[in-house]
Coordinates of C-alpha atoms in Angstrom, one line a residue:
M122 CA -32.3 -4.2 50.1
P123 CA -35.8 -2.9 50.0
L124 CA -38.5 -4.8 51.9
L125 CA -41.1 -6.3 49.5
L126 CA -44.4 -7.5 51.0
P127 CA -47.1 -9.2 48.9
L128 CA -50.4 -7.4 49.1
A129 CA -53.7 -9.3 48.9
P130 CA -55.8 -8.7 45.7
A131 CA -58.5 -7.1 47.9
V132 CA -56.3 -4.0 48.2
K133 CA -55.5 -3.5 44.6
K134 CA -57.9 -0.6 43.9
S135 CA -55.8 2.5 44.5
T136 CA -53.0 4.0 46.5
Q137 CA -55.6 5.6 48.7
D138 CA -57.1 2.2 49.4
L139 CA -53.7 1.0 50.3
K140 CA -53.1 3.8 52.8
S141 CA -56.5 3.0 54.3
A142 CA -55.6 -0.6 54.4
L143 CA -52.4 0.1 56.3
T144 CA -54.4 2.1 58.9
G145 CA -55.1 -0.1 61.9
T146 CA -52.3 -2.6 61.2
P147 CA -49.6 -3.1 63.9
L148 CA -47.2 -1.2 61.6
R149 CA -46.0 2.0 63.5
I150 CA -44.5 4.7 61.3
T151 CA -43.2 7.8 62.9
N152 CA -41.8 9.5 59.9
S153 CA -42.5 9.7 56.1
L154 CA -43.4 6.5 54.3
V155 CA -42.8 6.2 50.6
I156 CA -45.0 3.6 49.0
L157 CA -44.6 2.4 45.5
L158 CA -46.8 -0.2 43.8
L159 CA -44.9 -2.5 41.6
F160 CA -47.3 -4.5 39.6
S161 CA -45.6 -7.7 38.6
R162 CA -46.4 -11.3 37.7
L163 CA -44.1 -13.6 39.4
S164 CA -45.1 -17.2 38.7
S165 CA -48.0 -17.8 41.2
L166 CA -47.9 -14.3 42.7
E167 CA -50.7 -12.3 41.1
A168 CA -50.8 -9.5 43.8
P169 CA -48.8 -6.3 43.4
L170 CA -45.8 -5.8 45.6
V171 CA -45.6 -3.0 48.1
L172 CA -42.2 -1.4 48.5
L173 CA -41.8 0.3 51.9
R174 CA -38.9 2.6 52.3
I175 CA -38.6 4.1 55.8
G176 CA -35.8 6.3 57.0
N177 CA -36.5 6.3 60.7
S178 CA -34.8 4.1 63.2
N179 CA -37.7 4.4 65.5
M180 CA -39.9 2.5 63.1
T181 CA -40.6 -1.1 64.0
Y182 CA -42.8 -3.9 62.9
E183 CA -44.9 -5.5 65.6
D184 CA -45.1 -9.3 65.7
G185 CA -48.5 -10.4 64.6
K186 CA -50.7 -12.2 62.1
E187 CA -52.5 -11.2 58.9
D188 CA -55.1 -8.6 59.7
D189 CA -58.3 -7.5 58.0
S190 CA -56.4 -5.6 55.3
G191 CA -54.8 -8.7 54.0
L192 CA -51.3 -7.4 54.8
C193 CA -49.3 -10.1 56.5
T194 CA -47.5 -8.6 59.5
D195 CA -46.1 -11.9 60.9
I196 CA -42.5 -10.8 60.0
G197 CA -41.0 -9.8 63.3
K198 CA -39.1 -6.7 64.0
V199 CA -36.6 -5.3 61.5
G200 CA -34.1 -2.5 61.7
E201 CA -33.8 0.7 59.8
I202 CA -34.1 0.5 56.1
D203 CA -31.4 2.6 54.4
M204 CA -32.7 5.8 52.9
S205 CA -29.6 5.9 50.6
S206 CA -31.7 3.6 48.3
C207 CA -33.6 6.8 47.3
C208 CA -32.4 9.9 45.6
A209 CA -31.8 12.5 48.3
S210 CA -33.1 15.3 46.0
C211 CA -36.2 14.0 44.1
G212 CA -36.9 10.9 46.3
I213 CA -37.0 8.4 43.4
A214 CA -36.2 4.9 44.4
E215 CA -33.4 2.7 43.0
V216 CA -35.5 0.2 41.1
D217 CA -35.4 -1.3 37.6
D218 CA -33.3 0.9 35.3
I219 CA -32.9 3.7 37.9
K220 CA -29.4 3.7 39.3
L221 CA -28.1 5.9 42.1
T222 CA -24.6 7.1 42.8
T223 CA -22.9 9.3 45.4
Y224 CA -21.4 11.9 42.9
D225 CA -19.1 12.8 45.8
A226 CA -16.0 10.9 46.8
N227 CA -16.0 12.5 50.3
C228 CA -19.6 11.7 51.3
K229 CA -21.3 8.4 51.3
L230 CA -24.4 9.4 53.3
V231 CA -26.7 10.2 50.4
R232 CA -27.0 9.3 46.7
Y233 CA -28.5 10.9 43.7
C234 CA -30.1 9.7 40.4
S235 CA -28.5 12.4 38.3
V236 CA -25.9 15.2 38.4
A237 CA -28.8 17.7 38.2
C238 CA -30.3 16.4 41.4
Q239 CA -27.0 16.5 43.1
R240 CA -26.5 20.1 42.0
D241 CA -30.0 21.1 43.1
H242 CA -29.6 19.5 46.5
R243 CA -26.0 20.7 47.2
P244 CA -26.9 23.8 49.4
V245 CA -29.1 21.6 51.7
H246 CA -26.7 18.7 51.6
E247 CA -23.6 20.7 52.5
A248 CA -25.2 22.0 55.7
M249 CA -26.7 18.6 56.6
C250 CA -23.4 16.8 55.8
K251 CA -21.3 19.0 58.0
K252 CA -23.8 18.6 60.8
R253 CA -23.9 14.8 60.4
V254 CA -20.2 14.6 60.3
A255 CA -19.9 16.5 63.5
E256 CA -22.6 14.3 65.1
L257 CA -20.8 11.1 64.0
R258 CA -17.5 12.4 65.3
D259 CA -19.0 13.2 68.7
E260 CA -20.6 9.7 68.9
L261 CA -17.1 8.3 68.4
L262 CA -15.4 10.8 70.7
F263 CA -17.7 10.4 73.6
A264 CA -18.0 6.6 73.5
Q265 CA -16.6 5.0 76.6
P266 CA -13.4 3.0 75.7
E267 CA -13.3 -0.6 77.0
S268 CA -9.9 0.1 78.6
N269 CA -7.1 2.6 78.8
H270 CA -4.6 3.0 75.9
L271 CA -2.1 0.6 77.5
G272 CA -4.6 -2.3 77.6
D273 CA -3.7 -5.5 79.5
C274 CA -0.4 -6.9 80.6
P275 CA 0.6 -9.6 78.0
I276 CA 1.7 -12.0 80.8
C277 CA -0.8 -11.8 83.6
F278 CA -3.6 -10.4 81.4
L279 CA -4.7 -7.8 84.1
P280 CA -5.4 -4.3 83.0
L281 CA -2.3 -2.0 83.1
A282 CA -2.5 1.0 85.4
V283 CA -3.0 4.4 83.9
D284 CA 0.2 5.5 85.7
E285 CA 2.8 4.5 83.1
S286 CA 5.5 4.4 85.8
K287 CA 4.0 1.2 87.0
C288 CA 4.9 -0.7 83.8
V289 CA 7.9 -1.4 81.6
M290 CA 8.3 -1.4 77.9
M291 CA 10.7 -4.2 76.8
T292 CA 13.0 -2.9 74.0
C293 CA 13.5 -6.3 72.5
C294 CA 9.8 -7.0 71.6
S295 CA 8.1 -3.6 72.5
K296 CA 5.7 -5.4 74.9
V297 CA 4.6 -3.4 77.9
V298 CA 4.5 -5.5 81.0
C299 CA 3.4 -4.6 84.5
D300 CA 5.8 -4.1 87.3
G301 CA 4.5 -7.3 89.0
C302 CA 5.4 -9.6 86.1
W303 CA 8.7 -7.9 85.7
Y304 CA 9.6 -8.2 89.4
A305 CA 8.5 -11.9 89.4
N306 CA 10.8 -12.6 86.5
D307 CA 13.6 -10.7 88.1
L308 CA 13.2 -12.5 91.4
R309 CA 13.1 -15.9 89.6
E310 CA 16.3 -15.1 87.8
R311 CA 18.2 -13.9 90.9
N312 CA 17.1 -16.9 93.0
S313 CA 18.2 -19.3 90.3
S314 CA 21.3 -17.4 89.2
L315 CA 20.1 -17.0 85.7
E316 CA 21.1 -14.4 83.1
P317 CA 18.6 -11.5 82.9
T318 CA 16.0 -11.9 80.1
C319 CA 12.8 -10.3 78.8
P320 CA 9.9 -11.6 80.9
F321 CA 7.8 -12.0 77.7
C322 CA 10.1 -13.2 74.8
R323 CA 13.1 -14.4 76.9
H324 CA 15.5 -12.3 74.8
P325 CA 18.7 -11.5 76.7
A326 CA 18.2 -8.2 78.5
P327 CA 20.4 -5.3 77.2
A328 CA 23.4 -4.5 79.4
T329 CA 24.2 -1.1 78.0
D330 CA 22.5 2.0 76.6
A331 CA 24.0 1.2 73.2
E332 CA 22.2 -2.2 73.3
V333 CA 19.0 -0.5 74.3
D334 CA 19.2 1.9 71.3
A335 CA 20.1 -1.0 69.0
N336 CA 17.0 -3.0 70.2
I337 CA 14.7 0.0 69.6
M338 CA 16.2 0.8 66.2
K339 CA 15.7 -2.8 65.2
R340 CA 12.0 -2.5 66.1
V341 CA 11.8 0.9 64.4
Q342 CA 13.1 -0.7 61.1
A343 CA 10.2 -3.2 61.5
N344 CA 7.7 -0.3 61.7
D345 CA 6.8 -1.2 65.2
P346 CA 4.5 1.7 66.4
A347 CA 5.6 1.5 70.0
A348 CA 9.3 1.6 69.1
L349 CA 8.7 4.5 66.8
Q350 CA 6.9 6.4 69.6
A351 CA 9.7 5.6 72.0
M352 CA 12.3 6.8 69.5
G353 CA 10.3 9.9 68.9
L354 CA 10.2 10.6 72.6
M355 CA 13.9 10.1 72.9
Q356 CA 14.6 12.6 70.2
Y357 CA 12.2 15.0 71.8
E358 CA 14.0 14.8 75.1
K359 CA 17.3 15.4 73.2
G360 CA 15.9 18.6 71.7
D361 CA 15.8 17.2 68.1
Y362 CA 12.2 18.2 67.5
G363 CA 12.3 17.6 63.7
S364 CA 13.3 13.9 64.1
A365 CA 10.8 13.6 67.0
F366 CA 8.0 14.9 64.9
E367 CA 8.9 12.5 62.1
Y368 CA 9.0 9.4 64.3
L369 CA 5.8 10.4 66.2
T370 CA 3.9 11.1 63.0
K371 CA 4.8 7.7 61.6
A372 CA 3.8 6.0 64.9
A373 CA 0.5 7.9 65.1
G374 CA -0.2 6.8 61.5
L375 CA 0.2 3.2 62.7
G376 CA -2.3 3.8 65.5
D377 CA -0.1 4.5 68.5
S378 CA -2.2 6.6 70.9
S379 CA 0.7 8.0 72.9
A380 CA 2.2 9.3 69.7
H381 CA -1.0 11.2 69.0
D382 CA -0.9 12.6 72.5
Y383 CA 2.7 13.9 72.1
L384 CA 1.8 15.4 68.7
A385 CA -1.1 17.2 70.2
L386 CA 1.2 18.8 72.7
M387 CA 3.7 19.8 70.0
Y388 CA 1.0 21.4 67.9
W389 CA -0.6 23.2 70.9
K390 CA 2.8 24.6 72.0
G391 CA 4.3 25.1 68.6
T392 CA 7.3 22.9 69.6
G393 CA 9.2 21.9 66.5
V394 CA 6.2 22.7 64.3
E395 CA 4.0 25.6 63.5
K396 CA 1.5 26.2 66.2
D397 CA -1.9 24.8 65.1
E398 CA -4.7 24.3 67.7
K399 CA -6.9 22.5 65.2
K400 CA -4.3 19.8 64.4
G401 CA -3.5 19.6 68.1
N402 CA -7.2 18.9 68.9
Y403 CA -7.4 16.3 66.2
H404 CA -4.4 14.3 67.6
A405 CA -5.8 14.7 71.2
E406 CA -9.1 13.4 70.0
E407 CA -7.6 10.4 68.3
A408 CA -5.6 9.6 71.5
A409 CA -8.7 10.0 73.7
I410 CA -10.8 7.7 71.4
A411 CA -8.1 5.1 71.9
G412 CA -8.5 5.4 75.7
H413 CA -5.6 7.8 76.5
P414 CA -6.8 9.5 79.8
T415 CA -4.3 12.3 79.7
A416 CA -5.4 13.4 76.2
R417 CA -9.0 13.1 77.4
H418 CA -8.2 15.3 80.4
N419 CA -6.6 17.9 78.2
L420 CA -9.6 18.0 75.9
G421 CA -11.8 18.5 78.9
S422 CA -9.6 21.5 80.0
I423 CA -9.9 23.0 76.5
E424 CA -13.7 22.7 76.4
W425 CA -13.9 24.2 79.9
N426 CA -11.8 27.2 78.9
N427 CA -14.0 27.6 75.8
G428 CA -17.1 27.7 77.9
N429 CA -18.3 24.3 76.9
K430 CA -18.9 23.0 80.5
E431 CA -21.1 20.1 79.5
R432 CA -18.6 18.7 77.0
A433 CA -15.8 19.2 79.6
M434 CA -17.7 17.1 82.2
K435 CA -18.3 14.4 79.6
H436 CA -14.6 14.1 79.0
S437 CA -13.9 14.1 82.7
I438 CA -16.4 11.3 83.3
I439 CA -14.9 9.1 80.6
A440 CA -11.3 9.7 81.9
A441 CA -12.5 9.0 85.5
N442 CA -14.1 5.8 84.4
L443 CA -10.7 4.7 83.1
G444 CA -9.1 5.3 86.5
Y445 CA -7.6 8.7 86.0
D446 CA -7.4 10.5 89.4
K447 CA -7.1 14.1 88.1
S448 CA -10.5 13.8 86.3
V449 CA -12.1 12.7 89.6
E450 CA -11.0 16.0 91.2
I451 CA -12.5 17.9 88.2
L452 CA -15.8 16.0 88.6
K453 CA -15.9 16.9 92.3
K454 CA -15.7 20.6 91.4
G455 CA -18.3 20.1 88.6
Y456 CA -20.6 18.4 91.0
S457 CA -20.3 21.2 93.6
R458 CA -21.3 23.7 90.9
G459 CA -24.2 21.7 89.7
L460 CA -22.7 20.7 86.4
V461 CA -22.8 17.0 87.1
S462 CA -25.9 15.2 88.4
K463 CA -25.7 13.2 91.6
D464 CA -26.3 9.9 89.8
D465 CA -23.6 10.6 87.1
F466 CA -21.1 11.6 89.8
A467 CA -21.8 8.5 91.9
A468 CA -21.6 6.3 88.8
A469 CA -18.2 7.9 87.8
L470 CA -16.8 7.4 91.3
R471 CA -17.8 3.7 91.3
A472 CA -16.4 3.1 87.8
H473 CA -13.1 4.9 88.8
Q474 CA -12.7 2.7 91.8
A475 CA -13.5 -0.4 89.8
A476 CA -10.9 0.5 87.2
V477 CA -8.3 1.1 89.9
D478 CA -9.1 -2.1 91.7
A479 CA -8.9 -4.1 88.5
T480 CA -5.2 -3.2 88.1
K481 CA -4.2 -4.5 91.6
S482 CA -2.6 -7.9 92.3
P483 CA -0.4 -9.4 95.0
G484 CA 2.5 -9.5 92.5
R485 CA 2.1 -5.8 91.7
D486 CA 1.9 -4.9 95.4
A487 CA 5.1 -6.9 96.0
A488 CA 6.8 -5.0 93.2
A489 CA 5.7 -1.6 94.7
A490 CA 6.9 -2.6 98.1
E491 CA 10.3 -3.6 96.7
Q492 CA 10.6 -0.3 94.9
D493 CA 9.8 1.6 98.1
R494 CA 12.4 -0.4 99.9
R495 CA 15.1 0.3 97.3
R496 CA 14.1 4.0 97.2
N497 CA 14.4 4.3 101.0
A498 CA 17.7 2.5 101.1
K499 CA 19.2 5.2 98.9

């Protein structure tokens, strides 16, 4: 909504007087200011209204009191006022009987008062729109995820390690639990002579591969994205790339980041699908945005090979912050070549160590020790 401020009668003379009156007020304007005088009589309000439309997020109102101009500035700080309330071509405001519309189902950034304005502005808009879309995509792509794609263990609520070999997906409920919780449950059942069950939902553990497949298929029929991704990977390992692509595409559509990562590899290599680098990059970006460090690392490698060293280092920093060891090695090389500042490199190392430490617990250490013991016994 536009911001309407009452203007004292002393400043009614002209627009020039209004501009002069604004000079010296605490209002800071760093870009264009569109001022419209809307003379109206609203009950006791005899003064005209000043409609301020500012399209600059750097603009702020300073806290203050009414100054010599009569303009009350005791309104605190407000955010950016949306310029979509003005026609992008002629600049006319959406007031009274003037209505604005997008005239374009694919772009909601700007609006127009008529088809003619939209047609006149099209050459400028197309260039600006493509640039803005790329900027918005980069803002999303290079934002640091709160956690990796696996999230937290649903039992101990500690972050799951980036290394997927340190966690287990339960086929009965598709929950991914850490080795520590799985080992604690296994130890409890063995000590109490109990039948094996899922540590999360307590469903009886499958005893055969057939039961495992039946559990996964039951979750697949319920459109569980984790089960769809698991089934897609199983078909991929069997060499049935058509079925793998079908399952992974459905899982990716439901938001599974690992499915996006596998689809990226399929498109890059042309495995089971026509080779398409653009589609591969898209799926890798979707996985990276969701916190998948391997996908992020792969994107960094692509940017490096394309000569975009700065973007490559950005990807490596984000992956390192998630606890991904390979990206730390890349950052070391980047730092030695002057591609990463000392402060950024140090911050990434601290964040990497913090992410790794957050995944540690006595229970997980005990599970790792037991796995090493069993491995050495063989």
